[in-house]
Amino acid sequence: MKIMCIGRNYADHAKELNNAIPNEPVFFLKPDTALLTRNKPFFYPDFSKEIHFETEVVVKIKRLGKNIEERFAHKYYDEVGLGIDFTARDLQRTCKQKGLPWEKAKAFDNSAAISEFVPLSSLPDSGHWDFHLDINGERKQTGNTRDMLFSIHRVIAYLSQFFTLRTGDLIYTGTPAGVGPVQIGDYLEGYLEGEQRFAFRIK
Ligand code: ZN
């Protein structure tokens, strides 16, 4: 399976990193070795001094698709989760300055934390879902999927022009404003529509 991630999909987050508002989705990939499941701890890597959390709604693809039309995109997923796109912000800054790819900063082991998936039927039909991240009991980041620049359906259609989507592929749909650093010892709890979806520690 592959992990596709959308960058700059919330205007307020693009602004906080001084990025322009994109007119088409920005994306990057993570390998399957990036997955961090079942609330296992995240071990702070030696190569960075500035690991940031990015809380994101994650779509799980349920069938094979290529060149999917936006109006049919809803047929390609029926579960979503909540995840963290861990980012080595210091390395990313260097990559950006040099015009290099971001993989070193984005695709490392355990950089894609993911909750259990929940059926869409258990979430509001509107597709407007509140999510937030608490660290050590303090609210650090809040968002709502209605504020995405590119909707889930648009993102599926867009990505499927470039990649065949397969069952089990994941799409991290971007993070709202409020990203920030994690420290060893931090306890992260993610909530989607008021229910805790993940809880794990930074070690
Ligand atoms: Zn992200």
PDB file of C-alpha atoms and ligand atoms in Angstrom:
ATOM      1  CA  MET A   1       0.000   0.000   0.000  1.00  0.00           C
ATOM      2  CA  LYS A   2       1.011   3.597  -0.390  1.00  0.00           C
ATOM      3  CA  ILE A   3       0.454   6.687   1.677  1.00  0.00           C
ATOM      4  CA  MET A   4      -0.389   9.898  -0.145  1.00  0.00           C
ATOM      5  CA  CYS A   5      -0.331  13.166   1.755  1.00  0.00           C
ATOM      6  CA  ILE A   6      -1.785  16.506   0.812  1.00  0.00           C
ATOM      7  CA  GLY A   7       0.146  19.604   1.833  1.00  0.00           C
ATOM      8  CA  ARG A   8      -1.235  23.111   2.289  1.00  0.00           C
ATOM      9  CA  ASN A   9      -4.864  22.033   2.210  1.00  0.00           C
ATOM     10  CA  TYR A  10      -6.018  24.547   4.832  1.00  0.00           C
ATOM     11  CA  ALA A  11      -5.484  28.224   4.083  1.00  0.00           C
ATOM     12  CA  ASP A  12      -4.668  29.147   7.683  1.00  0.00           C
ATOM     13  CA  HIS A  13      -1.909  26.503   7.846  1.00  0.00           C
ATOM     14  CA  ALA A  14      -0.376  27.550   4.503  1.00  0.00           C
ATOM     15  CA  LYS A  15      -0.222  31.079   5.916  1.00  0.00           C
ATOM     16  CA  GLU A  16       1.448  30.075   9.176  1.00  0.00           C
ATOM     17  CA  LEU A  17       4.300  28.469   7.193  1.00  0.00           C
ATOM     18  CA  ASN A  18       4.451  31.423   4.769  1.00  0.00           C
ATOM     19  CA  ASN A  19       3.385  29.240   1.849  1.00  0.00           C
ATOM     20  CA  ALA A  20       1.246  30.526  -1.006  1.00  0.00           C
ATOM     21  CA  ILE A  21      -2.328  29.221  -1.258  1.00  0.00           C
ATOM     22  CA  PRO A  22      -2.043  26.523  -3.934  1.00  0.00           C
ATOM     23  CA  ASN A  23      -4.392  26.464  -6.927  1.00  0.00           C
ATOM     24  CA  GLU A  24      -4.110  22.698  -7.224  1.00  0.00           C
ATOM     25  CA  PRO A  25      -3.370  20.112  -4.532  1.00  0.00           C
ATOM     26  CA  VAL A  26       0.231  19.752  -3.367  1.00  0.00           C
ATOM     27  CA  PHE A  27       1.126  16.191  -2.475  1.00  0.00           C
ATOM     28  CA  PHE A  28       3.941  13.883  -1.405  1.00  0.00           C
ATOM     29  CA  LEU A  29       4.239  10.196  -0.546  1.00  0.00           C
ATOM     30  CA  LYS A  30       5.328   8.175   2.453  1.00  0.00           C
ATOM     31  CA  PRO A  31       6.328   4.495   2.266  1.00  0.00           C
ATOM     32  CA  ASP A  32       4.439   1.829   4.210  1.00  0.00           C
ATOM     33  CA  THR A  33       7.319   1.726   6.715  1.00  0.00           C
ATOM     34  CA  ALA A  34       6.132   5.162   7.886  1.00  0.00           C
ATOM     35  CA  LEU A  35       2.999   3.715   9.472  1.00  0.00           C
ATOM     36  CA  LEU A  36       2.643   3.920  13.245  1.00  0.00           C
ATOM     37  CA  THR A  37      -0.418   1.975  14.312  1.00  0.00           C
ATOM     38  CA  ARG A  38      -2.243   0.810  17.435  1.00  0.00           C
ATOM     39  CA  ASN A  39      -1.097   3.619  19.699  1.00  0.00           C
ATOM     40  CA  LYS A  40       2.485   2.462  19.723  1.00  0.00           C
ATOM     41  CA  PRO A  41       4.898   5.133  20.975  1.00  0.00           C
ATOM     42  CA  PHE A  42       6.673   7.451  18.563  1.00  0.00           C
ATOM     43  CA  PHE A  43      10.424   7.345  19.131  1.00  0.00           C
ATOM     44  CA  TYR A  44      11.977  10.744  18.586  1.00  0.00           C
ATOM     45  CA  PRO A  45      14.562  10.301  15.802  1.00  0.00           C
ATOM     46  CA  ASP A  46      18.189  11.331  16.184  1.00  0.00           C
ATOM     47  CA  PHE A  47      18.336  13.209  12.890  1.00  0.00           C
ATOM     48  CA  SER A  48      15.980  16.018  13.881  1.00  0.00           C
ATOM     49  CA  LYS A  49      15.663  18.545  16.676  1.00  0.00           C
ATOM     50  CA  GLU A  50      12.311  19.842  15.520  1.00  0.00           C
ATOM     51  CA  ILE A  51       9.675  17.167  15.012  1.00  0.00           C
ATOM     52  CA  HIS A  52       6.263  18.752  14.465  1.00  0.00           C
ATOM     53  CA  PHE A  53       2.808  17.213  14.751  1.00  0.00           C
ATOM     54  CA  GLU A  54       0.290  17.734  11.943  1.00  0.00           C
ATOM     55  CA  THR A  55      -3.147  16.355  12.805  1.00  0.00           C
ATOM     56  CA  GLU A  56      -5.021  15.131   9.747  1.00  0.00           C
ATOM     57  CA  VAL A  57      -8.115  13.249   8.689  1.00  0.00           C
ATOM     58  CA  VAL A  58      -7.050  10.139   6.785  1.00  0.00           C
ATOM     59  CA  VAL A  59      -9.067   8.460   4.039  1.00  0.00           C
ATOM     60  CA  LYS A  60      -8.754   4.724   3.432  1.00  0.00           C
ATOM     61  CA  ILE A  61      -9.262   3.690  -0.195  1.00  0.00           C
ATOM     62  CA  LYS A  62     -11.506   0.651  -0.552  1.00  0.00           C
ATOM     63  CA  ARG A  63     -11.261  -0.246  -4.242  1.00  0.00           C
ATOM     64  CA  LEU A  64      -9.043  -0.033  -7.258  1.00  0.00           C
ATOM     65  CA  GLY A  65      -9.366   3.175  -9.235  1.00  0.00           C
ATOM     66  CA  LYS A  66      -7.641   5.307 -11.850  1.00  0.00           C
ATOM     67  CA  ASN A  67      -8.739   8.616 -13.369  1.00  0.00           C
ATOM     68  CA  ILE A  68     -11.670   8.778 -10.982  1.00  0.00           C
ATOM     69  CA  GLU A  69     -14.178  11.515 -11.660  1.00  0.00           C
ATOM     70  CA  GLU A  70     -14.857  13.740  -8.693  1.00  0.00           C
ATOM     71  CA  ARG A  71     -18.566  12.919  -8.757  1.00  0.00           C
ATOM     72  CA  PHE A  72     -17.740   9.219  -8.323  1.00  0.00           C
ATOM     73  CA  ALA A  73     -15.012   9.667  -5.699  1.00  0.00           C
ATOM     74  CA  HIS A  74     -17.404   8.827  -2.857  1.00  0.00           C
ATOM     75  CA  LYS A  75     -17.520   5.230  -4.129  1.00  0.00           C
ATOM     76  CA  TYR A  76     -13.846   4.759  -3.355  1.00  0.00           C
ATOM     77  CA  TYR A  77     -13.868   5.069   0.432  1.00  0.00           C
ATOM     78  CA  ASP A  78     -16.180   4.385   3.322  1.00  0.00           C
ATOM     79  CA  GLU A  79     -13.845   4.711   6.300  1.00  0.00           C
ATOM     80  CA  VAL A  80     -11.705   7.489   7.667  1.00  0.00           C
ATOM     81  CA  GLY A  81      -9.247   7.732  10.514  1.00  0.00           C
ATOM     82  CA  LEU A  82      -7.305  10.400  12.317  1.00  0.00           C
ATOM     83  CA  GLY A  83      -3.555  10.566  11.995  1.00  0.00           C
ATOM     84  CA  ILE A  84      -0.435  12.556  12.600  1.00  0.00           C
ATOM     85  CA  ASP A  85       1.838  13.490   9.716  1.00  0.00           C
ATOM     86  CA  PHE A  86       5.046  13.809  11.742  1.00  0.00           C
ATOM     87  CA  THR A  87       7.385  16.270  10.061  1.00  0.00           C
ATOM     88  CA  ALA A  88      11.036  17.033  10.724  1.00  0.00           C
ATOM     89  CA  ARG A  89      10.514  20.758  10.260  1.00  0.00           C
ATOM     90  CA  ASP A  90      14.202  21.585  10.490  1.00  0.00           C
ATOM     91  CA  LEU A  91      15.047  19.158   7.681  1.00  0.00           C
ATOM     92  CA  GLN A  92      12.053  20.271   5.646  1.00  0.00           C
ATOM     93  CA  ARG A  93      13.177  23.887   5.867  1.00  0.00           C
ATOM     94  CA  THR A  94      16.591  22.924   4.470  1.00  0.00           C
ATOM     95  CA  CYS A  95      15.023  20.836   1.693  1.00  0.00           C
ATOM     96  CA  LYS A  96      12.756  23.721   0.716  1.00  0.00           C
ATOM     97  CA  GLN A  97      15.605  26.233   0.712  1.00  0.00           C
ATOM     98  CA  LYS A  98      17.643  23.983  -1.565  1.00  0.00           C
ATOM     99  CA  GLY A  99      14.672  23.062  -3.738  1.00  0.00           C
ATOM    100  CA  LEU A 100      15.110  19.387  -2.811  1.00  0.00           C
ATOM    101  CA  PRO A 101      12.418  16.733  -2.285  1.00  0.00           C
ATOM    102  CA  TRP A 102      10.881  16.489   1.206  1.00  0.00           C
ATOM    103  CA  GLU A 103      11.120  12.755   1.828  1.00  0.00           C
ATOM    104  CA  LYS A 104      13.851  13.027   4.442  1.00  0.00           C
ATOM    105  CA  ALA A 105      11.617  15.349   6.452  1.00  0.00           C
ATOM    106  CA  LYS A 106       8.313  13.602   5.852  1.00  0.00           C
ATOM    107  CA  ALA A 107       8.660   9.929   4.962  1.00  0.00           C
ATOM    108  CA  PHE A 108      10.820   8.516   7.753  1.00  0.00           C
ATOM    109  CA  ASP A 109       9.878   5.478   9.856  1.00  0.00           C
ATOM    110  CA  ASN A 110       6.786   5.963  12.037  1.00  0.00           C
ATOM    111  CA  SER A 111       6.063   9.400  10.583  1.00  0.00           C
ATOM    112  CA  ALA A 112       2.485   8.394   9.719  1.00  0.00           C
ATOM    113  CA  ALA A 113       0.613   7.727  12.941  1.00  0.00           C
ATOM    114  CA  ILE A 114      -2.882   6.408  12.334  1.00  0.00           C
ATOM    115  CA  SER A 115      -5.914   5.569  14.436  1.00  0.00           C
ATOM    116  CA  GLU A 116      -8.355   2.731  13.918  1.00  0.00           C
ATOM    117  CA  PHE A 117     -10.661   3.530  11.014  1.00  0.00           C
ATOM    118  CA  VAL A 118     -14.276   4.491  11.569  1.00  0.00           C
ATOM    119  CA  PRO A 119     -17.110   3.947   9.100  1.00  0.00           C
ATOM    120  CA  LEU A 120     -18.473   7.060   7.418  1.00  0.00           C
ATOM    121  CA  SER A 121     -21.902   5.948   8.579  1.00  0.00           C
ATOM    122  CA  SER A 122     -20.866   6.848  12.146  1.00  0.00           C
ATOM    123  CA  LEU A 123     -19.933  10.426  11.177  1.00  0.00           C
ATOM    124  CA  PRO A 124     -22.137  13.356  10.095  1.00  0.00           C
ATOM    125  CA  ASP A 125     -23.293  13.053   6.459  1.00  0.00           C
ATOM    126  CA  SER A 126     -22.238  16.638   5.817  1.00  0.00           C
ATOM    127  CA  GLY A 127     -18.607  15.521   5.666  1.00  0.00           C
ATOM    128  CA  HIS A 128     -17.844  18.437   7.993  1.00  0.00           C
ATOM    129  CA  TRP A 129     -15.978  16.806  10.846  1.00  0.00           C
ATOM    130  CA  ASP A 130     -14.371  18.424  13.836  1.00  0.00           C
ATOM    131  CA  PHE A 131     -11.033  17.120  14.952  1.00  0.00           C
ATOM    132  CA  HIS A 132      -8.471  18.174  17.502  1.00  0.00           C
ATOM    133  CA  LEU A 133      -5.227  17.197  19.156  1.00  0.00           C
ATOM    134  CA  ASP A 134      -4.455  17.437  22.850  1.00  0.00           C
ATOM    135  CA  ILE A 135      -0.903  17.185  24.144  1.00  0.00           C
ATOM    136  CA  ASN A 136      -0.501  16.476  27.858  1.00  0.00           C
ATOM    137  CA  GLY A 137      -4.164  17.382  28.266  1.00  0.00           C
ATOM    138  CA  GLU A 138      -3.869  20.768  26.563  1.00  0.00           C
ATOM    139  CA  ARG A 139      -5.673  21.588  23.293  1.00  0.00           C
ATOM    140  CA  LYS A 140      -2.978  22.165  20.646  1.00  0.00           C
ATOM    141  CA  GLN A 141      -4.690  21.987  17.292  1.00  0.00           C
ATOM    142  CA  THR A 142      -8.293  22.122  16.123  1.00  0.00           C
ATOM    143  CA  GLY A 143      -9.783  21.852  12.676  1.00  0.00           C
ATOM    144  CA  ASN A 144     -12.844  21.037  10.644  1.00  0.00           C
ATOM    145  CA  THR A 145     -12.765  19.305   7.278  1.00  0.00           C
ATOM    146  CA  ARG A 146     -15.117  21.959   5.861  1.00  0.00           C
ATOM    147  CA  ASP A 147     -12.126  24.303   5.747  1.00  0.00           C
ATOM    148  CA  MET A 148     -10.152  22.150   3.314  1.00  0.00           C
ATOM    149  CA  LEU A 149      -9.133  24.023   0.178  1.00  0.00           C
ATOM    150  CA  PHE A 150      -9.562  20.791  -1.810  1.00  0.00           C
ATOM    151  CA  SER A 151     -12.290  18.427  -0.668  1.00  0.00           C
ATOM    152  CA  ILE A 152     -11.726  14.718  -0.133  1.00  0.00           C
ATOM    153  CA  HIS A 153     -13.521  14.026  -3.426  1.00  0.00           C
ATOM    154  CA  ARG A 154     -11.396  16.545  -5.295  1.00  0.00           C
ATOM    155  CA  VAL A 155      -8.238  15.076  -3.786  1.00  0.00           C
ATOM    156  CA  ILE A 156      -9.192  11.509  -4.773  1.00  0.00           C
ATOM    157  CA  ALA A 157      -9.930  12.630  -8.322  1.00  0.00           C
ATOM    158  CA  TYR A 158      -6.716  14.611  -8.519  1.00  0.00           C
ATOM    159  CA  LEU A 159      -4.395  11.928  -7.125  1.00  0.00           C
ATOM    160  CA  SER A 160      -5.946   9.214  -9.291  1.00  0.00           C
ATOM    161  CA  GLN A 161      -4.749  11.033 -12.402  1.00  0.00           C
ATOM    162  CA  PHE A 162      -1.188  10.201 -11.354  1.00  0.00           C
ATOM    163  CA  PHE A 163      -1.538   7.030  -9.290  1.00  0.00           C
ATOM    164  CA  THR A 164      -3.665   3.946  -9.509  1.00  0.00           C
ATOM    165  CA  LEU A 165      -5.441   3.905  -6.168  1.00  0.00           C
ATOM    166  CA  ARG A 166      -5.569   0.497  -4.530  1.00  0.00           C
ATOM    167  CA  THR A 167      -7.515  -1.022  -1.701  1.00  0.00           C
ATOM    168  CA  GLY A 168      -5.881  -0.057   1.572  1.00  0.00           C
ATOM    169  CA  ASP A 169      -4.062   3.007   0.270  1.00  0.00           C
ATOM    170  CA  LEU A 170      -4.232   5.977   2.635  1.00  0.00           C
ATOM    171  CA  ILE A 171      -4.635   9.670   1.948  1.00  0.00           C
ATOM    172  CA  TYR A 172      -3.607  12.164   4.631  1.00  0.00           C
ATOM    173  CA  THR A 173      -5.737  15.148   3.757  1.00  0.00           C
ATOM    174  CA  GLY A 174      -3.693  17.998   5.191  1.00  0.00           C
ATOM    175  CA  THR A 175      -3.464  19.843   8.459  1.00  0.00           C
ATOM    176  CA  PRO A 176      -5.072  23.034   9.757  1.00  0.00           C
ATOM    177  CA  ALA A 177      -3.152  25.812  11.504  1.00  0.00           C
ATOM    178  CA  GLY A 178      -1.608  25.208  14.893  1.00  0.00           C
ATOM    179  CA  VAL A 179       1.189  22.770  14.067  1.00  0.00           C
ATOM    180  CA  GLY A 180       4.000  22.700  16.554  1.00  0.00           C
ATOM    181  CA  PRO A 181       6.793  20.684  18.122  1.00  0.00           C
ATOM    182  CA  VAL A 182       6.569  17.513  20.186  1.00  0.00           C
ATOM    183  CA  GLN A 183       8.959  16.641  22.988  1.00  0.00           C
ATOM    184  CA  ILE A 184      10.026  13.338  24.493  1.00  0.00           C
ATOM    185  CA  GLY A 185       7.499  12.432  27.182  1.00  0.00           C
ATOM    186  CA  ASP A 186       4.534  14.155  25.496  1.00  0.00           C
ATOM    187  CA  TYR A 187       1.196  12.329  25.470  1.00  0.00           C
ATOM    188  CA  LEU A 188      -0.803  12.888  22.285  1.00  0.00           C
ATOM    189  CA  GLU A 189      -4.560  12.336  22.090  1.00  0.00           C
ATOM    190  CA  GLY A 190      -6.477  12.788  18.856  1.00  0.00           C
ATOM    191  CA  TYR A 191     -10.234  13.313  18.641  1.00  0.00           C
ATOM    192  CA  LEU A 192     -12.536  13.096  15.642  1.00  0.00           C
ATOM    193  CA  GLU A 193     -16.118  14.250  16.158  1.00  0.00           C
ATOM    194  CA  GLY A 194     -15.577  14.324  19.902  1.00  0.00           C
ATOM    195  CA  GLU A 195     -14.351  10.761  20.272  1.00  0.00           C
ATOM    196  CA  GLN A 196     -10.828   9.811  21.110  1.00  0.00           C
ATOM    197  CA  ARG A 197      -9.300   7.987  18.141  1.00  0.00           C
ATOM    198  CA  PHE A 198      -5.674   7.678  19.191  1.00  0.00           C
ATOM    199  CA  ALA A 199      -3.548   8.178  22.285  1.00  0.00           C
ATOM    200  CA  PHE A 200       0.171   7.534  22.425  1.00  0.00           C
ATOM    201  CA  ARG A 201       3.387   8.851  23.847  1.00  0.00           C
ATOM    202  CA  ILE A 202       6.548  10.382  22.397  1.00  0.00           C
ATOM    203  CA  LYS A 203       9.561   8.444  23.655  1.00  0.00           C
TER     204      LYS A 203
HETATM  205 ZN    ZN B   1       0.689  17.151   6.622  1.00  0.00          ZN
END
